[in-house]
Amino acid sequence: MIAEILSTGDEVLLGDITDTNSRFLCRRLKDAGIAVSRITAVGDDLSKISSVLKAIGARVDICLVTGGLGPTCDDLTAQACAVAAGKDIELNLHALSSMKSYFKKKGYPFSKANEKQAMLPLDARVIENDWGTAPGFEMKIAQCRFFFMPGVPLEMQQMFKMVIRPDLRKMTGDSGQIKIERLMVFGLAESMVGSKLEKFALKFPGFVLGFRARFPMIEVKIMASHASDQEMAAPRDWVMAQLGRKVISTEGLTLAQETGRLLAEKGQTLSIAESCTGGLIANLITDVAGASDYFLFSAITYANTAKMDILKVSPSTLEAHGAVHEQTAVEMAQGARKAGKSDWAVSTTGIAGPGGGSDEKPVGTVCIGVAGPDGASGRRFVLNTGDRAKNKLLFAATALELLRRELSQD
């Protein structure tokens, strides 16, 4: 079963609003096992809307339409539907009654202008709107069933969940549900991930592989309809074998989420010391709900004096090696662990750019320390994307990855 989504309104085409409705509906249709072949946006023009409705009606099974059901002169969706279906438009008494009930319940005055929202194509099935003033409706044009909903996101979402989704379930059942495995990859470029998995289609016909760049990570999606959990296992295991340690989660978790999951699972705690990342690691960690179960302490020690005073980094270390060095990172992590009284600590010190680099320590150099129950270690990387903000995010992600690997060891 194939579906399309149609969003109406000049405000969409002008960029005045973001079309979050189409995103919501795509996700819900995917969950229902219904493939979306196209998303279309059209302005407030009667002939254009009716033409698009006719074209959609001839090529797909289902279309979800949002917008254009209001009381003003630019709300033309119902009239355009009537034109496309070759039907007259009339005052729908069911729609009018449901509107008056809603207005009365809310204490709103009902005006003659509001009757326009009850003007629907002949033979349309009314979808009552218990969350707003504009009724929705269902109409068949050619081979396609159209569901027309308000453009207001809350009203649209409730109407879809409570009325339209159950109708779609009757049409499709649950057998068509699309199964998706989400693997999160860190440390490989998207092109390299694609290259490593290029034989997937030949090995697993009937399964679809998708990629989504979520810097600095890559999400690899394995999708199939009518597949059991057992059937999904073989392609997932093959993908994991090709990508090896670069797969950081088989549940679609970010590095911060996966690190937090491991800490919570082990009942252990974390402290953080940051210089070049400026608190970004702590921000990523605390973006995860429940972080208070394992996150104890954070220090942004940008200046060397702060590194010495707060984290007790040795002056001789700074004098001999400078702020950007593995030993400095180790002592920062050890100091954070002691100050926070935590099981683990991670630290970063480096050069995010665009200036400040040298031949010995170019822009993109970052030193990361990890301290834990069995000691501490430091690593140096050169990770220059050419953008300061991206460098900081890559530094933070690399620090979390080093910690995740430590936590993953038996």
mmCIF file of C-alpha atoms in Angstrom:
data_model
loop_
_atom_site.group_PDB
_atom_site.id
_atom_site.type_symbol
_atom_site.label_atom_id
_atom_site.label_comp_id
_atom_site.label_asym_id
_atom_site.label_seq_id
_atom_site.Cartn_x
_atom_site.Cartn_y
_atom_site.Cartn_z
ATOM 1 C CA MET A 1 0.000 0.000 0.000
ATOM 2 C CA ILE A 2 1.441 3.340 -1.125
ATOM 3 C CA ALA A 3 0.699 6.739 0.397
ATOM 4 C CA GLU A 4 1.419 10.386 -0.238
ATOM 5 C CA ILE A 5 1.245 13.435 1.998
ATOM 6 C CA LEU A 6 -0.043 16.801 0.832
ATOM 7 C CA SER A 7 0.549 19.988 2.791
ATOM 8 C CA THR A 8 -1.397 23.076 1.750
ATOM 9 C CA GLY A 9 -0.854 26.758 2.470
ATOM 10 C CA ASP A 10 1.203 29.672 1.245
ATOM 11 C CA GLU A 11 2.845 29.875 4.667
ATOM 12 C CA VAL A 12 4.560 26.542 4.010
ATOM 13 C CA LEU A 13 5.938 27.588 0.625
ATOM 14 C CA LEU A 14 7.051 30.978 1.941
ATOM 15 C CA GLY A 15 8.958 29.348 4.783
ATOM 16 C CA ASP A 16 6.898 31.150 7.427
ATOM 17 C CA ILE A 17 6.245 27.843 9.162
ATOM 18 C CA THR A 18 8.081 24.536 9.264
ATOM 19 C CA ASP A 19 6.104 21.594 7.942
ATOM 20 C CA THR A 20 6.282 19.424 11.039
ATOM 21 C CA ASN A 21 2.976 17.792 10.079
ATOM 22 C CA SER A 22 4.525 15.855 7.201
ATOM 23 C CA ARG A 23 7.330 14.612 9.428
ATOM 24 C CA PHE A 24 4.825 13.391 12.022
ATOM 25 C CA LEU A 25 2.688 11.639 9.420
ATOM 26 C CA CYS A 26 5.676 9.992 7.704
ATOM 27 C CA ARG A 27 6.718 8.446 10.987
ATOM 28 C CA ARG A 28 3.232 7.221 11.799
ATOM 29 C CA LEU A 29 2.708 5.738 8.358
ATOM 30 C CA LYS A 30 6.065 3.989 8.602
ATOM 31 C CA ASP A 31 4.974 2.455 11.909
ATOM 32 C CA ALA A 32 1.788 1.292 10.180
ATOM 33 C CA GLY A 33 3.788 -0.418 7.433
ATOM 34 C CA ILE A 34 2.639 2.044 4.772
ATOM 35 C CA ALA A 35 5.277 3.378 2.411
ATOM 36 C CA VAL A 36 5.281 7.114 1.665
ATOM 37 C CA SER A 37 6.259 7.735 -1.941
ATOM 38 C CA ARG A 38 6.025 11.520 -2.054
ATOM 39 C CA ILE A 39 5.454 14.670 0.011
ATOM 40 C CA THR A 40 3.944 17.639 -1.811
ATOM 41 C CA ALA A 41 3.357 21.227 -0.728
ATOM 42 C CA VAL A 42 0.985 23.502 -2.613
ATOM 43 C CA GLY A 43 -0.082 27.099 -2.021
ATOM 44 C CA ASP A 44 -3.537 28.566 -1.501
ATOM 45 C CA ASP A 45 -4.710 28.291 -5.108
ATOM 46 C CA LEU A 46 -7.928 26.468 -5.980
ATOM 47 C CA SER A 47 -6.863 25.180 -9.390
ATOM 48 C CA LYS A 48 -3.425 24.065 -8.188
ATOM 49 C CA ILE A 49 -4.805 22.203 -5.183
ATOM 50 C CA SER A 50 -7.491 20.453 -7.226
ATOM 51 C CA SER A 51 -4.965 19.481 -9.910
ATOM 52 C CA VAL A 52 -2.614 17.992 -7.343
ATOM 53 C CA LEU A 53 -5.480 16.067 -5.721
ATOM 54 C CA LYS A 54 -6.480 14.590 -9.103
ATOM 55 C CA ALA A 55 -2.890 13.552 -9.849
ATOM 56 C CA ILE A 56 -2.443 11.928 -6.444
ATOM 57 C CA GLY A 57 -5.781 10.164 -6.726
ATOM 58 C CA ALA A 58 -4.617 8.425 -9.887
ATOM 59 C CA ARG A 59 -1.349 7.049 -8.542
ATOM 60 C CA VAL A 60 -1.548 6.009 -4.862
ATOM 61 C CA ASP A 61 -3.858 4.254 -2.397
ATOM 62 C CA ILE A 62 -3.894 6.740 0.489
ATOM 63 C CA CYS A 63 -3.252 10.468 0.832
ATOM 64 C CA LEU A 64 -3.112 12.471 4.051
ATOM 65 C CA VAL A 65 -3.830 16.167 3.518
ATOM 66 C CA THR A 66 -3.241 18.926 6.069
ATOM 67 C CA GLY A 67 -4.317 22.570 6.059
ATOM 68 C CA GLY A 68 -6.857 24.793 4.360
ATOM 69 C CA LEU A 69 -9.928 23.888 6.452
ATOM 70 C CA GLY A 70 -10.324 27.227 8.217
ATOM 71 C CA PRO A 71 -13.017 29.939 7.905
ATOM 72 C CA THR A 72 -11.108 32.479 5.786
ATOM 73 C CA CYS A 73 -11.095 33.070 2.052
ATOM 74 C CA ASP A 74 -7.682 31.437 1.553
ATOM 75 C CA ASP A 75 -8.879 28.128 3.080
ATOM 76 C CA LEU A 76 -9.687 26.303 -0.128
ATOM 77 C CA THR A 77 -9.024 22.610 0.508
ATOM 78 C CA ALA A 78 -12.662 21.429 0.766
ATOM 79 C CA GLN A 79 -13.656 23.330 -2.370
ATOM 80 C CA ALA A 80 -10.621 21.992 -4.263
ATOM 81 C CA CYS A 81 -11.523 18.457 -3.205
ATOM 82 C CA ALA A 82 -15.034 18.912 -4.569
ATOM 83 C CA VAL A 83 -13.614 20.079 -7.896
ATOM 84 C CA ALA A 84 -11.164 17.178 -8.074
ATOM 85 C CA ALA A 85 -13.855 14.626 -7.217
ATOM 86 C CA GLY A 86 -16.433 16.161 -9.561
ATOM 87 C CA LYS A 87 -18.838 16.719 -6.666
ATOM 88 C CA ASP A 88 -20.941 19.625 -5.544
ATOM 89 C CA ILE A 89 -20.082 21.344 -2.289
ATOM 90 C CA GLU A 90 -22.795 21.670 0.348
ATOM 91 C CA LEU A 91 -23.420 22.572 3.950
ATOM 92 C CA ASN A 92 -22.785 19.318 5.805
ATOM 93 C CA LEU A 93 -25.238 19.184 8.718
ATOM 94 C CA HIS A 94 -23.156 16.609 10.613
ATOM 95 C CA ALA A 95 -20.090 18.836 10.421
ATOM 96 C CA LEU A 96 -22.138 21.893 11.379
ATOM 97 C CA SER A 97 -23.614 20.152 14.405
ATOM 98 C CA SER A 98 -20.231 18.935 15.646
ATOM 99 C CA MET A 99 -18.774 22.435 15.231
ATOM 100 C CA LYS A 100 -21.620 24.075 17.174
ATOM 101 C CA SER A 101 -21.191 21.540 19.970
ATOM 102 C CA TYR A 102 -17.481 22.300 20.194
ATOM 103 C CA PHE A 103 -18.061 26.067 20.201
ATOM 104 C CA LYS A 104 -20.689 25.735 22.911
ATOM 105 C CA LYS A 105 -18.439 23.535 25.040
ATOM 106 C CA LYS A 106 -15.623 26.073 24.793
ATOM 107 C CA GLY A 107 -17.885 29.076 25.251
ATOM 108 C CA TYR A 108 -16.967 30.526 21.864
ATOM 109 C CA PRO A 109 -19.451 32.573 19.813
ATOM 110 C CA PHE A 110 -20.479 30.819 16.581
ATOM 111 C CA SER A 111 -20.663 33.194 13.618
ATOM 112 C CA LYS A 112 -21.976 32.874 10.095
ATOM 113 C CA ALA A 113 -18.367 32.910 8.866
ATOM 114 C CA ASN A 114 -17.674 29.681 10.715
ATOM 115 C CA GLU A 115 -20.275 27.868 8.621
ATOM 116 C CA LYS A 116 -17.732 27.870 5.805
ATOM 117 C CA GLN A 117 -15.843 25.141 7.676
ATOM 118 C CA ALA A 118 -18.899 22.883 7.363
ATOM 119 C CA MET A 119 -19.093 23.340 3.570
ATOM 120 C CA LEU A 120 -17.859 19.947 2.357
ATOM 121 C CA PRO A 121 -18.012 17.923 -0.863
ATOM 122 C CA LEU A 122 -21.134 15.841 -1.362
ATOM 123 C CA ASP A 123 -20.664 12.285 0.025
ATOM 124 C CA ALA A 124 -17.705 13.309 2.235
ATOM 125 C CA ARG A 125 -17.443 11.406 5.514
ATOM 126 C CA VAL A 126 -17.051 13.851 8.395
ATOM 127 C CA ILE A 127 -14.220 13.373 10.884
ATOM 128 C CA GLU A 128 -15.236 15.236 14.028
ATOM 129 C CA ASN A 129 -12.637 17.521 15.572
ATOM 130 C CA ASP A 130 -12.772 17.341 19.368
ATOM 131 C CA TRP A 131 -9.607 19.430 19.613
ATOM 132 C CA GLY A 132 -10.416 22.463 17.441
ATOM 133 C CA THR A 133 -12.953 24.229 15.298
ATOM 134 C CA ALA A 134 -12.381 22.703 11.844
ATOM 135 C CA PRO A 135 -13.878 19.284 11.082
ATOM 136 C CA GLY A 136 -11.855 16.897 8.982
ATOM 137 C CA PHE A 137 -13.281 14.649 6.315
ATOM 138 C CA GLU A 138 -12.610 11.600 4.176
ATOM 139 C CA MET A 139 -13.199 11.442 0.437
ATOM 140 C CA LYS A 140 -12.356 9.045 -2.372
ATOM 141 C CA ILE A 141 -10.931 10.470 -5.584
ATOM 142 C CA ALA A 142 -10.257 7.903 -8.308
ATOM 143 C CA GLN A 143 -8.456 4.984 -6.623
ATOM 144 C CA CYS A 144 -7.242 6.915 -3.584
ATOM 145 C CA ARG A 145 -8.737 7.454 -0.132
ATOM 146 C CA PHE A 146 -8.029 10.988 1.037
ATOM 147 C CA PHE A 147 -8.053 12.012 4.683
ATOM 148 C CA PHE A 148 -8.283 15.787 5.153
ATOM 149 C CA MET A 149 -7.083 17.209 8.477
ATOM 150 C CA PRO A 150 -6.547 20.682 9.978
ATOM 151 C CA GLY A 151 -3.106 22.224 9.648
ATOM 152 C CA VAL A 152 -2.830 23.012 13.369
ATOM 153 C CA PRO A 153 -0.346 20.351 14.555
ATOM 154 C CA LEU A 154 -2.092 19.407 17.809
ATOM 155 C CA GLU A 155 -5.471 19.043 16.102
ATOM 156 C CA MET A 156 -3.977 17.090 13.221
ATOM 157 C CA GLN A 157 -2.060 14.739 15.489
ATOM 158 C CA GLN A 158 -5.044 13.966 17.685
ATOM 159 C CA MET A 159 -7.328 13.414 14.703
ATOM 160 C CA PHE A 160 -4.802 11.060 13.148
ATOM 161 C CA LYS A 161 -4.210 9.075 16.341
ATOM 162 C CA MET A 162 -7.829 8.772 17.408
ATOM 163 C CA VAL A 163 -9.649 8.365 14.088
ATOM 164 C CA ILE A 164 -7.464 7.943 11.015
ATOM 165 C CA ARG A 165 -4.862 5.528 12.377
ATOM 166 C CA PRO A 166 -7.559 3.018 13.452
ATOM 167 C CA ASP A 167 -9.076 3.297 9.961
ATOM 168 C CA LEU A 168 -5.709 2.575 8.385
ATOM 169 C CA ARG A 169 -5.212 -0.383 10.700
ATOM 170 C CA LYS A 170 -8.453 -1.879 9.406
ATOM 171 C CA MET A 171 -7.130 -1.488 5.869
ATOM 172 C CA THR A 172 -3.650 -2.919 6.477
ATOM 173 C CA GLY A 173 -3.818 -4.911 9.684
ATOM 174 C CA ASP A 174 -0.568 -5.113 11.663
ATOM 175 C CA SER A 175 1.142 -7.606 9.364
ATOM 176 C CA GLY A 176 2.654 -4.874 7.251
ATOM 177 C CA GLN A 177 4.521 -3.183 10.082
ATOM 178 C CA ILE A 178 7.972 -2.082 9.010
ATOM 179 C CA LYS A 179 10.726 -3.464 11.219
ATOM 180 C CA ILE A 180 13.760 -1.237 11.675
ATOM 181 C CA GLU A 181 17.110 -2.017 13.278
ATOM 182 C CA ARG A 182 19.118 1.126 14.124
ATOM 183 C CA LEU A 183 22.884 0.829 14.492
ATOM 184 C CA MET A 184 24.895 3.871 15.540
ATOM 185 C CA VAL A 185 28.393 4.147 14.121
ATOM 186 C CA PHE A 186 31.236 6.390 15.260
ATOM 187 C CA GLY A 187 34.704 6.778 13.779
ATOM 188 C CA LEU A 188 33.921 6.158 10.094
ATOM 189 C CA ALA A 189 32.901 8.587 7.359
ATOM 190 C CA GLU A 190 29.544 7.956 5.689
ATOM 191 C CA SER A 191 31.256 7.027 2.425
ATOM 192 C CA MET A 192 33.397 4.439 4.205
ATOM 193 C CA VAL A 193 30.366 2.947 5.950
ATOM 194 C CA GLY A 194 28.626 2.678 2.588
ATOM 195 C CA SER A 195 31.667 1.049 1.018
ATOM 196 C CA LYS A 196 31.921 -1.581 3.738
ATOM 197 C CA LEU A 197 28.232 -2.443 3.332
ATOM 198 C CA GLU A 198 27.971 -2.300 -0.461
ATOM 199 C CA LYS A 199 27.226 -6.051 -0.773
ATOM 200 C CA PHE A 200 24.263 -5.879 1.597
ATOM 201 C CA ALA A 201 21.574 -5.799 -1.127
ATOM 202 C CA LEU A 202 22.968 -8.918 -2.801
ATOM 203 C CA LYS A 203 23.228 -10.845 0.449
ATOM 204 C CA PHE A 204 19.853 -9.805 1.881
ATOM 205 C CA PRO A 205 17.206 -9.272 -0.805
ATOM 206 C CA GLY A 206 13.978 -7.975 0.653
ATOM 207 C CA PHE A 207 15.819 -5.859 3.216
ATOM 208 C CA VAL A 208 16.584 -2.174 2.727
ATOM 209 C CA LEU A 209 19.675 -0.423 4.051
ATOM 210 C CA GLY A 210 19.541 3.289 4.861
ATOM 211 C CA PHE A 211 22.050 5.837 6.148
ATOM 212 C CA ARG A 212 21.642 9.062 8.052
ATOM 213 C CA ALA A 213 24.538 11.339 8.967
ATOM 214 C CA ARG A 214 24.115 12.729 12.485
ATOM 215 C CA PHE A 215 27.512 14.353 12.952
ATOM 216 C CA PRO A 216 29.756 13.018 14.266
ATOM 217 C CA MET A 217 27.867 9.728 14.034
ATOM 218 C CA ILE A 218 26.264 7.711 11.263
ATOM 219 C CA GLU A 219 22.949 5.941 11.758
ATOM 220 C CA VAL A 220 22.620 2.719 9.766
ATOM 221 C CA LYS A 221 19.037 1.500 9.378
ATOM 222 C CA ILE A 222 18.059 -2.003 8.330
ATOM 223 C CA MET A 223 14.414 -2.078 7.242
ATOM 224 C CA ALA A 224 11.983 -4.748 6.143
ATOM 225 C CA SER A 225 8.255 -5.404 6.049
ATOM 226 C CA HIS A 226 6.742 -8.696 7.219
ATOM 227 C CA ALA A 227 10.003 -9.624 8.990
ATOM 228 C CA SER A 228 10.234 -11.301 12.369
ATOM 229 C CA ASP A 229 12.821 -10.402 14.988
ATOM 230 C CA GLN A 230 14.632 -13.630 14.166
ATOM 231 C CA GLU A 231 14.744 -12.759 10.464
ATOM 232 C CA MET A 232 16.165 -9.310 11.269
ATOM 233 C CA ALA A 233 19.047 -10.867 13.192
ATOM 234 C CA ALA A 234 21.064 -12.140 10.205
ATOM 235 C CA PRO A 235 21.385 -8.819 8.338
ATOM 236 C CA ARG A 236 22.045 -6.982 11.593
ATOM 237 C CA ASP A 237 24.817 -9.388 12.588
ATOM 238 C CA TRP A 238 26.377 -9.125 9.117
ATOM 239 C CA VAL A 239 26.424 -5.314 9.274
ATOM 240 C CA MET A 240 27.970 -5.435 12.731
ATOM 241 C CA ALA A 241 30.648 -7.832 11.503
ATOM 242 C CA GLN A 242 31.588 -5.462 8.665
ATOM 243 C CA LEU A 243 31.772 -2.397 10.897
ATOM 244 C CA GLY A 244 33.290 -4.037 13.982
ATOM 245 C CA ARG A 245 34.065 -1.807 16.953
ATOM 246 C CA LYS A 246 32.769 1.242 15.113
ATOM 247 C CA VAL A 247 29.218 0.196 16.063
ATOM 248 C CA ILE A 248 28.588 1.849 19.410
ATOM 249 C CA SER A 249 24.913 0.930 19.818
ATOM 250 C CA THR A 250 22.460 -1.545 18.309
ATOM 251 C CA GLU A 251 19.511 0.348 19.804
ATOM 252 C CA GLY A 252 19.940 3.717 18.083
ATOM 253 C CA LEU A 253 21.555 5.317 21.137
ATOM 254 C CA THR A 254 23.953 8.253 20.979
ATOM 255 C CA LEU A 255 27.367 8.083 22.613
ATOM 256 C CA ALA A 256 26.079 10.002 25.625
ATOM 257 C CA GLN A 257 23.066 7.711 25.948
ATOM 258 C CA GLU A 258 25.108 4.541 25.577
ATOM 259 C CA THR A 259 27.745 5.761 28.028
ATOM 260 C CA GLY A 260 25.031 6.657 30.511
ATOM 261 C CA ARG A 261 23.377 3.285 30.026
ATOM 262 C CA LEU A 262 26.631 1.469 30.815
ATOM 263 C CA LEU A 263 27.308 3.602 33.893
ATOM 264 C CA ALA A 264 23.788 3.027 35.201
ATOM 265 C CA GLU A 265 24.005 -0.692 34.460
ATOM 266 C CA LYS A 266 27.238 -0.962 36.435
ATOM 267 C CA GLY A 267 26.079 1.337 39.221
ATOM 268 C CA GLN A 268 29.125 3.569 38.651
ATOM 269 C CA THR A 269 29.586 7.330 38.542
ATOM 270 C CA LEU A 270 31.289 9.935 36.365
ATOM 271 C CA SER A 271 33.116 13.247 36.697
ATOM 272 C CA ILE A 272 34.306 15.424 33.821
ATOM 273 C CA ALA A 273 37.130 17.940 33.331
ATOM 274 C CA GLU A 274 37.069 20.041 30.154
ATOM 275 C CA SER A 275 39.258 22.675 28.609
ATOM 276 C CA CYS A 276 38.880 22.885 24.817
ATOM 277 C CA THR A 277 35.336 21.444 24.807
ATOM 278 C CA GLY A 278 34.096 24.114 27.202
ATOM 279 C CA GLY A 279 31.467 22.027 28.992
ATOM 280 C CA LEU A 280 30.131 20.287 25.878
ATOM 281 C CA ILE A 281 30.679 16.782 27.272
ATOM 282 C CA ALA A 282 28.776 17.664 30.417
ATOM 283 C CA ASN A 283 26.006 19.133 28.298
ATOM 284 C CA LEU A 284 25.735 15.971 26.199
ATOM 285 C CA ILE A 285 25.660 13.814 29.312
ATOM 286 C CA THR A 286 22.998 15.903 31.043
ATOM 287 C CA ASP A 287 20.828 16.006 27.910
ATOM 288 C CA VAL A 288 20.054 12.367 28.748
ATOM 289 C CA ALA A 289 17.164 11.870 31.145
ATOM 290 C CA GLY A 290 18.296 10.159 34.339
ATOM 291 C CA ALA A 291 21.879 11.441 34.170
ATOM 292 C CA SER A 292 21.689 12.382 37.853
ATOM 293 C CA ASP A 293 21.944 8.677 38.640
ATOM 294 C CA TYR A 294 25.583 8.595 37.534
ATOM 295 C CA PHE A 295 26.891 12.120 36.789
ATOM 296 C CA LEU A 296 28.459 13.867 39.789
ATOM 297 C CA PHE A 297 30.875 16.656 38.900
ATOM 298 C CA SER A 298 32.119 18.866 36.069
ATOM 299 C CA ALA A 299 34.914 21.439 35.856
ATOM 300 C CA ILE A 300 35.677 23.714 32.895
ATOM 301 C CA THR A 301 39.321 24.515 33.543
ATOM 302 C CA TYR A 302 40.264 26.686 30.575
ATOM 303 C CA ALA A 303 43.189 28.437 32.216
ATOM 304 C CA ASN A 304 46.300 26.651 33.443
ATOM 305 C CA THR A 305 45.806 28.192 36.858
ATOM 306 C CA ALA A 306 42.389 26.519 37.058
ATOM 307 C CA LYS A 307 43.897 23.206 36.024
ATOM 308 C CA MET A 308 46.399 23.501 38.856
ATOM 309 C CA ASP A 309 44.113 24.965 41.532
ATOM 310 C CA ILE A 310 40.985 22.869 40.932
ATOM 311 C CA LEU A 311 42.288 19.657 39.383
ATOM 312 C CA LYS A 312 45.734 19.677 40.988
ATOM 313 C CA VAL A 313 47.582 19.286 37.691
ATOM 314 C CA SER A 314 51.280 19.473 38.467
ATOM 315 C CA PRO A 315 52.990 22.785 37.548
ATOM 316 C CA SER A 316 55.964 20.767 36.350
ATOM 317 C CA THR A 317 53.731 18.875 33.911
ATOM 318 C CA LEU A 318 52.441 22.101 32.437
ATOM 319 C CA GLU A 319 55.917 23.586 32.295
ATOM 320 C CA ALA A 320 57.428 20.532 30.612
ATOM 321 C CA HIS A 321 54.598 19.598 28.227
ATOM 322 C CA GLY A 322 52.113 22.466 28.085
ATOM 323 C CA ALA A 323 48.340 22.363 28.467
ATOM 324 C CA VAL A 324 47.804 20.218 25.362
ATOM 325 C CA HIS A 325 49.493 16.938 26.227
ATOM 326 C CA GLU A 326 48.507 13.406 27.184
ATOM 327 C CA GLN A 327 50.032 13.716 30.645
ATOM 328 C CA THR A 328 48.119 16.908 31.306
ATOM 329 C CA ALA A 329 44.918 15.174 30.237
ATOM 330 C CA VAL A 330 45.680 12.235 32.544
ATOM 331 C CA GLU A 331 46.236 14.499 35.540
ATOM 332 C CA MET A 332 43.063 16.464 34.709
ATOM 333 C CA ALA A 333 41.058 13.229 34.699
ATOM 334 C CA GLN A 334 42.637 12.058 37.927
ATOM 335 C CA GLY A 335 41.914 15.400 39.542
ATOM 336 C CA ALA A 336 38.286 15.378 38.406
ATOM 337 C CA ARG A 337 37.800 11.848 39.681
ATOM 338 C CA LYS A 338 39.194 12.795 43.063
ATOM 339 C CA ALA A 339 37.257 16.060 43.298
ATOM 340 C CA GLY A 340 33.990 14.414 42.266
ATOM 341 C CA LYS A 341 34.618 11.246 44.272
ATOM 342 C CA SER A 342 33.464 9.246 41.263
ATOM 343 C CA ASP A 343 34.334 5.868 39.788
ATOM 344 C CA TRP A 344 35.295 7.350 36.430
ATOM 345 C CA ALA A 345 36.456 10.638 34.971
ATOM 346 C CA VAL A 346 37.182 11.881 31.482
ATOM 347 C CA SER A 347 39.079 15.005 30.415
ATOM 348 C CA THR A 348 39.821 17.021 27.277
ATOM 349 C CA THR A 349 42.498 19.591 26.470
ATOM 350 C CA GLY A 350 43.283 20.719 22.939
ATOM 351 C CA ILE A 351 43.185 23.274 20.138
ATOM 352 C CA ALA A 352 39.753 23.699 18.532
ATOM 353 C CA GLY A 353 40.892 26.485 16.168
ATOM 354 C CA PRO A 354 40.754 28.261 13.906
ATOM 355 C CA GLY A 355 43.976 29.706 15.371
ATOM 356 C CA GLY A 356 46.376 28.601 18.088
ATOM 357 C CA GLY A 357 47.991 25.686 16.298
ATOM 358 C CA SER A 358 51.655 24.971 15.627
ATOM 359 C CA ASP A 359 53.709 22.469 13.661
ATOM 360 C CA GLU A 360 54.003 20.297 16.738
ATOM 361 C CA LYS A 361 50.408 20.774 17.834
ATOM 362 C CA PRO A 362 48.241 21.717 14.839
ATOM 363 C CA VAL A 363 44.640 22.871 15.017
ATOM 364 C CA GLY A 364 42.489 19.827 15.768
ATOM 365 C CA THR A 365 44.920 18.371 18.292
ATOM 366 C CA VAL A 366 43.101 17.038 21.348
ATOM 367 C CA CYS A 367 44.408 15.062 24.297
ATOM 368 C CA ILE A 368 41.918 12.972 26.230
ATOM 369 C CA GLY A 369 42.344 11.392 29.620
ATOM 370 C CA VAL A 370 40.289 8.605 31.160
ATOM 371 C CA ALA A 371 40.660 7.713 34.827
ATOM 372 C CA GLY A 372 38.979 4.751 36.436
ATOM 373 C CA PRO A 373 39.211 2.232 39.252
ATOM 374 C CA ASP A 374 42.263 0.552 37.691
ATOM 375 C CA GLY A 375 44.290 3.619 36.733
ATOM 376 C CA ALA A 376 44.414 6.361 34.122
ATOM 377 C CA SER A 377 45.564 6.746 30.527
ATOM 378 C CA GLY A 378 45.860 9.505 27.970
ATOM 379 C CA ARG A 379 45.513 9.602 24.185
ATOM 380 C CA ARG A 380 46.332 12.228 21.565
ATOM 381 C CA PHE A 381 44.357 12.749 18.331
ATOM 382 C CA VAL A 382 44.382 15.230 15.472
ATOM 383 C CA LEU A 383 40.747 15.734 14.432
ATOM 384 C CA ASN A 384 40.383 18.879 12.350
ATOM 385 C CA THR A 385 37.141 19.358 10.410
ATOM 386 C CA GLY A 386 37.953 22.972 9.543
ATOM 387 C CA ASP A 387 35.161 24.235 11.788
ATOM 388 C CA ARG A 388 35.600 25.153 15.460
ATOM 389 C CA ALA A 389 32.128 24.034 16.575
ATOM 390 C CA LYS A 390 32.450 20.707 14.762
ATOM 391 C CA ASN A 391 35.925 20.176 16.186
ATOM 392 C CA LYS A 392 34.589 20.656 19.708
ATOM 393 C CA LEU A 393 31.760 18.208 19.093
ATOM 394 C CA LEU A 394 34.164 15.665 17.607
ATOM 395 C CA PHE A 395 36.533 16.065 20.577
ATOM 396 C CA ALA A 396 33.641 15.520 23.006
ATOM 397 C CA ALA A 397 32.373 12.483 21.114
ATOM 398 C CA THR A 398 35.849 10.947 20.995
ATOM 399 C CA ALA A 399 36.204 11.384 24.757
ATOM 400 C CA LEU A 400 32.875 9.653 25.328
ATOM 401 C CA GLU A 401 33.891 6.860 22.964
ATOM 402 C CA LEU A 402 37.115 6.207 24.879
ATOM 403 C CA LEU A 403 35.103 6.079 28.102
ATOM 404 C CA ARG A 404 32.475 3.821 26.502
ATOM 405 C CA ARG A 405 35.158 1.347 25.436
ATOM 406 C CA GLU A 406 36.554 1.237 28.959
ATOM 407 C CA LEU A 407 33.085 0.639 30.373
ATOM 408 C CA SER A 408 32.382 -2.075 27.791
ATOM 409 C CA GLN A 409 35.325 -4.199 28.878
ATOM 410 C CA ASP A 410 34.437 -7.196 31.008
#
